[in-house]
Amino acid sequence: GPGPPAAQKPLTKEEISQLLTDHRERKWLRQRGKDEFIDFDDVERSQLRGYFDALDDDMSGSIGVQELEEALVALGLAENRNDVYKLIASVDDDGSGLIEFPEFLGIVRSGDGDTNTAIFQVFKALMQGKLGDQLLSFPLVVSTYRRKMLMDAMMGSGARQERGKRIMRAFGNQVRDRHKRSVEEKREAARKDKE
């Protein structure tokens, strides 16, 4: 059967020294008032861990394309599954097609060190409570944000309305694709039963 959950795996020496290095670097930057250069402080990291765990339904320690797609499309960070595949490919070191927590951080950081990327900004805003109540669970924050986009799409004007419409279009496509996939899977299952 499956081994113990990933969380209980003891850290290797390398991982521990990496964590210490990260921590020291962050402390050094913080002392010099260069907070904006710190990718995530310890509090944010634990918030991101919470988001990650919320997406990781089966607590396997990794999330798949579908879980990531839901969140990224709702937050307006991906238009479709292809965008999500590209993001995953950019950080998926082990080629598993699954995202573990460090890779999730990589996606949020967007891998290329450009901290002004949209994903980074959206997650920073999420963590600062700018997209809704910080105490809400991640899926709730995401669906609240989606509702806000829906309102923008209907009532907003200018750029806000454009963004709202874009996100709602992507969401519509996502729902359609998912429906199509589940119909295909059912057909496939029915065909197998007949054989």
PDB file of N, CA, C and O in Angstrom, residues 7 9 13 15 17 27 30 34 52 59 66 95-96 113 125 127 133 136 145 154 160 165 170 174 178:
ATOM      1  N   ALA A   7       4.745  14.201   4.430  1.00  0.00           N
ATOM      2  CA  ALA A   7       5.071  15.168   5.485  1.00  0.00           C
ATOM      3  C   ALA A   7       5.947  14.559   6.572  1.00  0.00           C
ATOM      4  O   ALA A   7       6.719  15.248   7.215  1.00  0.00           O
ATOM      5  N   LYS A   9       8.261  12.261   6.196  1.00  0.00           N
ATOM      6  CA  LYS A   9       9.566  11.791   5.739  1.00  0.00           C
ATOM      7  C   LYS A   9      10.646  12.675   6.345  1.00  0.00           C
ATOM      8  O   LYS A   9      10.563  13.889   6.257  1.00  0.00           O
ATOM      9  N   LYS A  13      20.035  15.771   4.780  1.00  0.00           N
ATOM     10  CA  LYS A  13      20.978  16.819   5.176  1.00  0.00           C
ATOM     11  C   LYS A  13      20.924  17.988   4.199  1.00  0.00           C
ATOM     12  O   LYS A  13      20.952  19.151   4.590  1.00  0.00           O
ATOM     13  N   GLU A  15      18.446  18.955   2.286  1.00  0.00           N
ATOM     14  CA  GLU A  15      17.211  19.721   2.449  1.00  0.00           C
ATOM     15  C   GLU A  15      17.287  20.625   3.669  1.00  0.00           C
ATOM     16  O   GLU A  15      16.865  21.777   3.637  1.00  0.00           O
ATOM     17  N   SER A  17      20.017  21.838   5.060  1.00  0.00           N
ATOM     18  CA  SER A  17      20.944  22.963   4.861  1.00  0.00           C
ATOM     19  C   SER A  17      20.326  23.970   3.889  1.00  0.00           C
ATOM     20  O   SER A  17      20.523  25.176   4.035  1.00  0.00           O
ATOM     21  N   LYS A  27      16.370  36.282   6.266  1.00  0.00           N
ATOM     22  CA  LYS A  27      16.631  37.108   7.442  1.00  0.00           C
ATOM     23  C   LYS A  27      17.543  38.273   7.063  1.00  0.00           C
ATOM     24  O   LYS A  27      17.302  39.429   7.423  1.00  0.00           O
ATOM     25  N   ARG A  30      15.670  40.762   5.061  1.00  0.00           N
ATOM     26  CA  ARG A  30      14.681  41.466   5.878  1.00  0.00           C
ATOM     27  C   ARG A  30      15.372  42.543   6.719  1.00  0.00           C
ATOM     28  O   ARG A  30      14.884  43.652   6.850  1.00  0.00           O
ATOM     29  N   LYS A  34      14.902  44.821   2.582  1.00  0.00           N
ATOM     30  CA  LYS A  34      14.666  44.438   1.189  1.00  0.00           C
ATOM     31  C   LYS A  34      13.600  43.349   1.112  1.00  0.00           C
ATOM     32  O   LYS A  34      13.760  42.355   0.410  1.00  0.00           O
ATOM     33  N   PHE A  52      -1.783  24.718  -0.913  1.00  0.00           N
ATOM     34  CA  PHE A  52      -1.369  23.486  -1.583  1.00  0.00           C
ATOM     35  C   PHE A  52      -2.136  22.295  -1.019  1.00  0.00           C
ATOM     36  O   PHE A  52      -2.695  21.487  -1.751  1.00  0.00           O
ATOM     37  N   MET A  59      -4.440  14.084  -0.102  1.00  0.00           N
ATOM     38  CA  MET A  59      -3.293  14.206   0.809  1.00  0.00           C
ATOM     39  C   MET A  59      -2.107  13.341   0.373  1.00  0.00           C
ATOM     40  O   MET A  59      -1.383  12.798   1.199  1.00  0.00           O
ATOM     41  N   GLN A  66      -5.566  18.805 -12.986  1.00  0.00           N
ATOM     42  CA  GLN A  66      -6.933  19.263 -12.796  1.00  0.00           C
ATOM     43  C   GLN A  66      -7.078  20.175 -11.582  1.00  0.00           C
ATOM     44  O   GLN A  66      -7.716  21.225 -11.650  1.00  0.00           O
ATOM     45  N   GLY A  95       9.604  15.100 -13.860  1.00  0.00           N
ATOM     46  CA  GLY A  95       8.850  14.635 -15.025  1.00  0.00           C
ATOM     47  C   GLY A  95       7.622  13.816 -14.686  1.00  0.00           C
ATOM     48  O   GLY A  95       7.090  13.103 -15.525  1.00  0.00           O
ATOM     49  N   SER A  96       7.125  13.941 -13.446  1.00  0.00           N
ATOM     50  CA  SER A  96       6.000  13.096 -13.035  1.00  0.00           C
ATOM     51  C   SER A  96       4.671  13.643 -13.532  1.00  0.00           C
ATOM     52  O   SER A  96       3.664  12.941 -13.532  1.00  0.00           O
ATOM     53  N   GLY A 113      12.314  33.631 -11.874  1.00  0.00           N
ATOM     54  CA  GLY A 113      12.886  34.646 -11.000  1.00  0.00           C
ATOM     55  C   GLY A 113      12.288  36.033 -11.216  1.00  0.00           C
ATOM     56  O   GLY A 113      12.673  36.988 -10.560  1.00  0.00           O
ATOM     57  N   ALA A 125      -1.214  38.860  -3.290  1.00  0.00           N
ATOM     58  CA  ALA A 125      -2.460  39.552  -2.942  1.00  0.00           C
ATOM     59  C   ALA A 125      -3.372  38.639  -2.115  1.00  0.00           C
ATOM     60  O   ALA A 125      -3.994  39.070  -1.147  1.00  0.00           O
ATOM     61  N   MET A 127      -2.427  36.251  -0.163  1.00  0.00           N
ATOM     62  CA  MET A 127      -1.867  36.077   1.173  1.00  0.00           C
ATOM     63  C   MET A 127      -2.043  37.326   2.020  1.00  0.00           C
ATOM     64  O   MET A 127      -2.105  37.256   3.233  1.00  0.00           O
ATOM     65  N   ASP A 133     -11.262  37.203   2.311  1.00  0.00           N
ATOM     66  CA  ASP A 133     -10.898  36.914   3.687  1.00  0.00           C
ATOM     67  C   ASP A 133      -9.787  35.866   3.756  1.00  0.00           C
ATOM     68  O   ASP A 133      -9.920  34.775   3.224  1.00  0.00           O
ATOM     69  N   LEU A 136     -10.671  32.317   5.047  1.00  0.00           N
ATOM     70  CA  LEU A 136     -11.430  31.355   4.241  1.00  0.00           C
ATOM     71  C   LEU A 136     -10.479  30.292   3.718  1.00  0.00           C
ATOM     72  O   LEU A 136      -9.305  30.547   3.501  1.00  0.00           O
ATOM     73  N   TYR A 145     -13.516  34.779  -5.434  1.00  0.00           N
ATOM     74  CA  TYR A 145     -12.849  35.610  -6.445  1.00  0.00           C
ATOM     75  C   TYR A 145     -13.546  35.438  -7.798  1.00  0.00           C
ATOM     76  O   TYR A 145     -13.762  36.386  -8.524  1.00  0.00           O
ATOM     77  N   MET A 154     -20.161  41.425 -15.666  1.00  0.00           N
ATOM     78  CA  MET A 154     -21.508  41.908 -15.944  1.00  0.00           C
ATOM     79  C   MET A 154     -21.646  43.410 -15.716  1.00  0.00           C
ATOM     80  O   MET A 154     -22.260  44.110 -16.499  1.00  0.00           O
ATOM     81  N   ARG A 160     -11.432  46.242 -16.013  1.00  0.00           N
ATOM     82  CA  ARG A 160     -11.987  45.287 -15.049  1.00  0.00           C
ATOM     83  C   ARG A 160     -12.992  44.369 -15.722  1.00  0.00           C
ATOM     84  O   ARG A 160     -13.013  43.166 -15.477  1.00  0.00           O
ATOM     85  N   LYS A 165     -14.547  39.202 -18.026  1.00  0.00           N
ATOM     86  CA  LYS A 165     -15.063  38.416 -19.152  1.00  0.00           C
ATOM     87  C   LYS A 165     -14.085  37.328 -19.551  1.00  0.00           C
ATOM     88  O   LYS A 165     -14.478  36.211 -19.870  1.00  0.00           O
ATOM     89  N   ALA A 170     -12.821  31.574 -19.827  1.00  0.00           N
ATOM     90  CA  ALA A 170     -11.923  30.451 -19.543  1.00  0.00           C
ATOM     91  C   ALA A 170     -12.618  29.440 -18.631  1.00  0.00           C
ATOM     92  O   ALA A 170     -12.489  28.227 -18.816  1.00  0.00           O
ATOM     93  N   GLN A 174     -13.477  25.573 -19.337  1.00  0.00           N
ATOM     94  CA  GLN A 174     -12.994  24.555 -18.399  1.00  0.00           C
ATOM     95  C   GLN A 174     -14.131  23.592 -18.046  1.00  0.00           C
ATOM     96  O   GLN A 174     -13.957  22.374 -18.054  1.00  0.00           O
ATOM     97  N   ARG A 178     -14.309  19.665 -19.072  1.00  0.00           N
ATOM     98  CA  ARG A 178     -14.419  18.641 -18.045  1.00  0.00           C
ATOM     99  C   ARG A 178     -15.606  17.734 -18.343  1.00  0.00           C
ATOM    100  O   ARG A 178     -15.531  16.520 -18.212  1.00  0.00           O
TER     101      ARG A 178
END
